[in-house]
C-alpha cells in the first residue's frame, strides 16, 4: 500500500508525516504543508506531527529494517546504479537491478565533438542526442497523469471556457510546465457522459495560487456543472525537436542556409580573421536607449565589423541595452530584416521592448498558443498588428463578425485565413526587426524569408541544435550574446547530458578559441556584493557602475552585521530532514528574515527567495503563509523560486536557502559554480545566505565564499535581534577537482587590452589559443580556477586578475601528419568564405578582435562555393583525418572527479568543462 495524505491524497513520502489519532495504535498520515498546519480536527494534536523519514530511512514501524543476516545476503548497490534504475523506471515501472545488466541498457550515445569534418558528421552526432532527449521528454510528460482532479470553471473575455485546478505532481520538479503548454482534461464521473477536451495553459502556479488555468480549444459539451471526477495529462508536442532536426538537415544539404564562412566557423574549422566591408556609424549609442559605456561601445563597434561575434554579459552589465543597440545599427546598415531570438519568451519580450524604443519597426512573432496572453509588448505581436491593420476593410469586417458570432461559416473562414496570411506577409516584409524564440524561428510564416543577420540573446541557455534553427535561414552575420559563467541549457535526459548536449554553441566556440567581448561595468549590485563574483568568476574584471551610497537604503533598518555592508551568511545548524522539501529549521529562519525585512519597510515585491529544489520552494511558501507573524497576504507576494527561474532577473533583496544541512549528504547542484554565480548576483541592495557552514565548507567553492564572508565579519549566528560573529571552524575542503590546473600560468594582459577595453591575444599566445588541445579539455574543470591562496580573493575589481589564468598549453602531442592536414584544410577553407567577407592577410589568429587599429594590405572578396565541392574536396584532402577523434570532448572522464556525496543529484553528471579565463 502506498502511503498518502489523509486530507489531500499526496503520495510524496518526503512531505508525509504522522500524528497520533484516537489511540496509540492508530496514526493519521498528513503532509507537512498545508494539511498538518491547517487541520481543524480537534481530536488530532498536530503539534505531535513527525516525518515518516528519519536519518535517510523510513521509520522502522513503517518499513522493517533488514536483519544482520539479511544485510549480509543483500546486494550492495551504488548511487550510480540507483540513478540508472530510476531512469529505467521511466520506461519500465517494473524494472529491477537485473535489467541494468541487459545488453544495450548502458549504451552511451556518441559524445559531441569540438570540431566536425562536415555538416553531415555534425548532424549524425547531434541528431541522435536530440532524439534521445525528445523520447525522454515524451515518456516523462505522458506518464504524468493526475487523477481525482477538482475543477473550477470560468469563462474568458473571448467566451472560451477556462478550467482551474491543482496539479500536485508538479511539486516533484521533474516536469516543467510553461504557459502555452497543451494539457488534456478528461471526465469519467457519473453526472455527465464521458468527455475530453484539450487546451493551452494560461497560468501556472505561483505564490498567490497553486492553480493552473487551462483555456479549452472548444466549448462543445463541456461538463461545466461537474467539478469532481476529472483527470489531467500532458499532450506532448514534438514541434521544437522536429525543428531542431530539420535545421541540422538543412545545414547539411542546403548550401544557401548559411554563408561559407559561418558554415566553417560552426564546424570549428580554422579560418583567417576577417572583417566585413561596412560604413561604421559616427555614434554607437542608439536613440531611445541609455548612453553606452566604454566596453559596451567597443562591443557594438566590434560586432558590426565581424561575421561572427560572441558577447559575454556578466550580471547587471547592460547586456539587453547593448544587444538592442547592436540590432539598431545592423538594421540601419544592412538590407532586409534582422532576426532577433532567444530560447525563452521572457528574454525575447525584454529585448523586443528595448529595440522598439529605438524607433525601429518591430514585429514580435509568438506561437498560436500564446496569442491570448497579455504583456507590455502585446501591441507589437504579429496577430495584434494584423487585427489593427485598418487599411484592409474586408479583413476588418470578418474579424468583427468572428468576434460577434464566435465562429464563421466555412467559406468565410477560408477567406479569413487567406486574408490573414496575406496581411501577415505584408507586415513581416515591412518590419526592420522580427523577434521570436529560437524554436519560433522555425515557424512556417518565416520559411520564405531570408535573414542575413541574426542575433541570439541568452545563447548560453540554448542547446546547440536550438541555435541552429535561426541560423539556417540564410545567416551571413551572427551575434551570440550570453554568459557561459551562468546557467547553461536544461537537458532532462542524463545520457544526452553526459554526451554533451548541455554545452551551448557559445561555449563550444569559446573552447575553440573564439574570444568573447566582455561587458565590464555592472550597474546592479552594491559593490560589496559584486566583489566575490567578480574575483571568482570574472577574474576581477568587473567594475562598478554604482556606488555604495547608491545601493544603501538608509530607511531600511535591517540588522546587517556590518552597517555599510549589506550581506550576511546566517549560520543554520538545524538537522535537515532528508527530503525533497528541505529543512524545517531553515524554512523557519527564512520566514523570520522576511518578516524582519517587512518590519524594516521593504515591500514584498522587492524580496526574492532562491531555493534549489521545488519541494523546498513549496514548503517555504506554505510555511510563511501559515506561520508568518504578519498578514498572510504579505507573504503571498514574496517570490520563492529556483535559481533557474531567477536567471536574467533581479530583486532588491535576495535570501538564498542552501537546504543541505547534514553531515551525510553533499550540497547537490549548489556546488555548480555557474549556479552559485547566478544566485549571488540577483540582488541590488542586499543578500542573506542561510546554510550550515560546517557542511558547505567541505566544498572548495563554498569554502572560499565562507572565508570571504568571515573576513568581512558577515558570518553570524544567534537571534536576529542579537547577531554575533560565528566562531565555527570550517571543515577542511576536499581537494580541488582538477590537480592539473596547478600547472596553468596566469593571464598577462597586453597593452592593447588595457587601452581597448577588451582582451586581445599578444603574439606569444596566438598559437596556443587558436590551437585545439584535446587533453586540456578532458581534464579541465569549472572549479579549476579556484586559487590555492585565498588572499587572491582580495584583489581589486579594477586591478589585474589574480587567478583565472589562461592555460599554459604544453607541447603538442598531435601527429605531424594531422597538423599538416589541418593546415592544408585551413588554407583551403579560407579560399571559399562568403562573398561578403574580407580577408586579412598575415593574420593567424581566427579569434583576434577586429578593432580600428587593424590594418589591411588589401581586400580580397571570395565567392560562395558549392557545398558539395567543399565537402568532397575536404574528404579527398583529409583522407583518414583524425580531426573527429582528436576533438572528442571526453565527458566520461568527468565522472571520476565528482564528489561521491553529490552523485545522487540530477546535475551530478552535467558538470561542464569550459574555458573560464580570458
PDB file of N, CA and C in Angstrom, residues 608-648:
ATOM      1  N   UNK A 608      13.214  38.422  -2.950  1.00  0.00           N
ATOM      2  CA  UNK A 608      13.184  37.132  -3.622  1.00  0.00           C
ATOM      3  C   UNK A 608      13.859  36.083  -2.762  1.00  0.00           C
ATOM      4  N   UNK A 609      13.271  34.878  -2.737  1.00  0.00           N
ATOM      5  CA  UNK A 609      13.870  33.761  -2.012  1.00  0.00           C
ATOM      6  C   UNK A 609      14.272  32.708  -3.045  1.00  0.00           C
ATOM      7  N   UNK A 610      15.562  32.369  -3.067  1.00  0.00           N
ATOM      8  CA  UNK A 610      16.066  31.369  -4.012  1.00  0.00           C
ATOM      9  C   UNK A 610      16.324  30.071  -3.258  1.00  0.00           C
ATOM     10  N   UNK A 611      15.781  28.988  -3.791  1.00  0.00           N
ATOM     11  CA  UNK A 611      15.994  27.674  -3.197  1.00  0.00           C
ATOM     12  C   UNK A 611      16.215  26.671  -4.317  1.00  0.00           C
ATOM     13  N   UNK A 612      17.073  25.681  -4.111  1.00  0.00           N
ATOM     14  CA  UNK A 612      17.431  24.789  -5.217  1.00  0.00           C
ATOM     15  C   UNK A 612      16.325  23.845  -5.657  1.00  0.00           C
ATOM     16  N   UNK A 613      15.472  23.428  -4.741  1.00  0.00           N
ATOM     17  CA  UNK A 613      14.545  22.352  -5.041  1.00  0.00           C
ATOM     18  C   UNK A 613      13.099  22.820  -5.010  1.00  0.00           C
ATOM     19  N   UNK A 614      12.274  22.243  -5.904  1.00  0.00           N
ATOM     20  CA  UNK A 614      10.863  22.594  -5.978  1.00  0.00           C
ATOM     21  C   UNK A 614      10.143  22.273  -4.673  1.00  0.00           C
ATOM     22  N   UNK A 615      10.483  21.148  -4.060  1.00  0.00           N
ATOM     23  CA  UNK A 615       9.836  20.785  -2.798  1.00  0.00           C
ATOM     24  C   UNK A 615      10.091  21.810  -1.708  1.00  0.00           C
ATOM     25  N   UNK A 616      11.322  22.310  -1.635  1.00  0.00           N
ATOM     26  CA  UNK A 616      11.647  23.343  -0.659  1.00  0.00           C
ATOM     27  C   UNK A 616      10.899  24.633  -0.974  1.00  0.00           C
ATOM     28  N   UNK A 617      10.766  24.954  -2.259  1.00  0.00           N
ATOM     29  CA  UNK A 617      10.020  26.153  -2.653  1.00  0.00           C
ATOM     30  C   UNK A 617       8.581  26.085  -2.143  1.00  0.00           C
ATOM     31  N   UNK A 618       7.936  24.976  -2.397  1.00  0.00           N
ATOM     32  CA  UNK A 618       6.550  24.812  -1.982  1.00  0.00           C
ATOM     33  C   UNK A 618       6.413  24.880  -0.469  1.00  0.00           C
ATOM     34  N   UNK A 619       7.357  24.252   0.219  1.00  0.00           N
ATOM     35  CA  UNK A 619       7.287  24.228   1.676  1.00  0.00           C
ATOM     36  C   UNK A 619       7.485  25.622   2.272  1.00  0.00           C
ATOM     37  N   UNK A 620       8.461  26.382   1.749  1.00  0.00           N
ATOM     38  CA  UNK A 620       8.709  27.728   2.259  1.00  0.00           C
ATOM     39  C   UNK A 620       7.485  28.616   2.039  1.00  0.00           C
ATOM     40  N   UNK A 621       6.885  28.515   0.839  1.00  0.00           N
ATOM     41  CA  UNK A 621       5.692  29.313   0.542  1.00  0.00           C
ATOM     42  C   UNK A 621       4.596  29.018   1.558  1.00  0.00           C
ATOM     43  N   UNK A 622       4.308  27.742   1.778  1.00  0.00           N
ATOM     44  CA  UNK A 622       3.247  27.377   2.709  1.00  0.00           C
ATOM     45  C   UNK A 622       3.603  27.725   4.148  1.00  0.00           C
ATOM     46  N   UNK A 623       4.868  27.509   4.511  1.00  0.00           N
ATOM     47  CA  UNK A 623       5.291  27.795   5.880  1.00  0.00           C
ATOM     48  C   UNK A 623       5.102  29.271   6.211  1.00  0.00           C
ATOM     49  N   UNK A 624       5.532  30.143   5.307  1.00  0.00           N
ATOM     50  CA  UNK A 624       5.411  31.578   5.572  1.00  0.00           C
ATOM     51  C   UNK A 624       3.945  31.997   5.692  1.00  0.00           C
ATOM     52  N   UNK A 625       3.082  31.416   4.869  1.00  0.00           N
ATOM     53  CA  UNK A 625       1.685  31.823   4.891  1.00  0.00           C
ATOM     54  C   UNK A 625       0.960  31.333   6.142  1.00  0.00           C
ATOM     55  N   UNK A 626       1.358  30.171   6.639  1.00  0.00           N
ATOM     56  CA  UNK A 626       0.653  29.620   7.795  1.00  0.00           C
ATOM     57  C   UNK A 626       1.339  29.912   9.131  1.00  0.00           C
ATOM     58  N   UNK A 627       2.611  30.304   9.090  1.00  0.00           N
ATOM     59  CA  UNK A 627       3.339  30.561  10.327  1.00  0.00           C
ATOM     60  C   UNK A 627       3.882  31.986  10.417  1.00  0.00           C
ATOM     61  N   UNK A 628       3.726  32.768   9.360  1.00  0.00           N
ATOM     62  CA  UNK A 628       4.213  34.138   9.395  1.00  0.00           C
ATOM     63  C   UNK A 628       3.480  34.964  10.438  1.00  0.00           C
ATOM     64  N   UNK A 629       4.206  35.870  11.077  1.00  0.00           N
ATOM     65  CA  UNK A 629       3.623  36.653  12.169  1.00  0.00           C
ATOM     66  C   UNK A 629       2.857  37.882  11.683  1.00  0.00           C
ATOM     67  N   UNK A 630       3.007  38.211  10.407  1.00  0.00           N
ATOM     68  CA  UNK A 630       2.283  39.360   9.856  1.00  0.00           C
ATOM     69  C   UNK A 630       1.144  38.879   8.966  1.00  0.00           C
ATOM     70  N   UNK A 631       0.515  39.795   8.229  1.00  0.00           N
ATOM     71  CA  UNK A 631      -0.633  39.434   7.410  1.00  0.00           C
ATOM     72  C   UNK A 631      -0.239  38.397   6.354  1.00  0.00           C
ATOM     73  N   UNK A 632      -1.152  37.435   6.173  1.00  0.00           N
ATOM     74  CA  UNK A 632      -0.899  36.331   5.245  1.00  0.00           C
ATOM     75  C   UNK A 632      -0.666  36.830   3.820  1.00  0.00           C
ATOM     76  N   UNK A 633      -1.389  37.871   3.415  1.00  0.00           N
ATOM     77  CA  UNK A 633      -1.287  38.376   2.044  1.00  0.00           C
ATOM     78  C   UNK A 633       0.101  38.937   1.741  1.00  0.00           C
ATOM     79  N   UNK A 634       0.788  39.429   2.759  1.00  0.00           N
ATOM     80  CA  UNK A 634       2.140  39.956   2.539  1.00  0.00           C
ATOM     81  C   UNK A 634       3.074  38.863   2.057  1.00  0.00           C
ATOM     82  N   UNK A 635       2.997  37.702   2.710  1.00  0.00           N
ATOM     83  CA  UNK A 635       3.897  36.600   2.358  1.00  0.00           C
ATOM     84  C   UNK A 635       3.567  36.018   0.988  1.00  0.00           C
ATOM     85  N   UNK A 636       2.320  36.147   0.559  1.00  0.00           N
ATOM     86  CA  UNK A 636       1.929  35.635  -0.755  1.00  0.00           C
ATOM     87  C   UNK A 636       2.648  36.352  -1.880  1.00  0.00           C
ATOM     88  N   UNK A 637       3.033  37.596  -1.633  1.00  0.00           N
ATOM     89  CA  UNK A 637       3.668  38.391  -2.682  1.00  0.00           C
ATOM     90  C   UNK A 637       5.168  38.158  -2.786  1.00  0.00           C
ATOM     91  N   UNK A 638       5.727  37.395  -1.854  1.00  0.00           N
ATOM     92  CA  UNK A 638       7.158  37.088  -1.914  1.00  0.00           C
ATOM     93  C   UNK A 638       7.390  36.042  -2.996  1.00  0.00           C
ATOM     94  N   UNK A 639       8.317  36.313  -3.902  1.00  0.00           N
ATOM     95  CA  UNK A 639       8.624  35.331  -4.941  1.00  0.00           C
ATOM     96  C   UNK A 639       9.642  34.335  -4.406  1.00  0.00           C
ATOM     97  N   UNK A 640       9.232  33.075  -4.375  1.00  0.00           N
ATOM     98  CA  UNK A 640      10.110  31.980  -3.975  1.00  0.00           C
ATOM     99  C   UNK A 640      10.294  31.095  -5.199  1.00  0.00           C
ATOM    100  N   UNK A 641      11.519  30.931  -5.660  1.00  0.00           N
ATOM    101  CA  UNK A 641      11.729  30.202  -6.914  1.00  0.00           C
ATOM    102  C   UNK A 641      13.123  29.589  -6.933  1.00  0.00           C
ATOM    103  N   UNK A 642      13.355  28.762  -7.941  1.00  0.00           N
ATOM    104  CA  UNK A 642      14.651  28.117  -8.116  1.00  0.00           C
ATOM    105  C   UNK A 642      15.655  29.108  -8.710  1.00  0.00           C
ATOM    106  N   UNK A 643      16.910  28.703  -8.711  1.00  0.00           N
ATOM    107  CA  UNK A 643      17.954  29.524  -9.311  1.00  0.00           C
ATOM    108  C   UNK A 643      17.638  29.760 -10.789  1.00  0.00           C
ATOM    109  N   UNK A 644      17.188  28.701 -11.444  1.00  0.00           N
ATOM    110  CA  UNK A 644      16.897  28.797 -12.878  1.00  0.00           C
ATOM    111  C   UNK A 644      15.853  29.866 -13.171  1.00  0.00           C
ATOM    112  N   UNK A 645      14.822  29.944 -12.324  1.00  0.00           N
ATOM    113  CA  UNK A 645      13.744  30.901 -12.545  1.00  0.00           C
ATOM    114  C   UNK A 645      14.210  32.339 -12.365  1.00  0.00           C
ATOM    115  N   UNK A 646      15.275  32.546 -11.604  1.00  0.00           N
ATOM    116  CA  UNK A 646      15.761  33.901 -11.333  1.00  0.00           C
ATOM    117  C   UNK A 646      16.818  34.366 -12.335  1.00  0.00           C
ATOM    118  N   UNK A 647      17.337  33.456 -13.181  1.00  0.00           N
ATOM    119  CA  UNK A 647      18.371  33.883 -14.118  1.00  0.00           C
ATOM    120  C   UNK A 647      17.831  34.986 -15.022  1.00  0.00           C
ATOM    121  N   UNK A 648      18.642  36.016 -15.214  1.00  0.00           N
ATOM    122  CA  UNK A 648      18.254  37.136 -16.060  1.00  0.00           C
ATOM    123  C   UNK A 648      17.379  38.154 -15.363  1.00  0.00           C
TER     124      UNK A 648
END
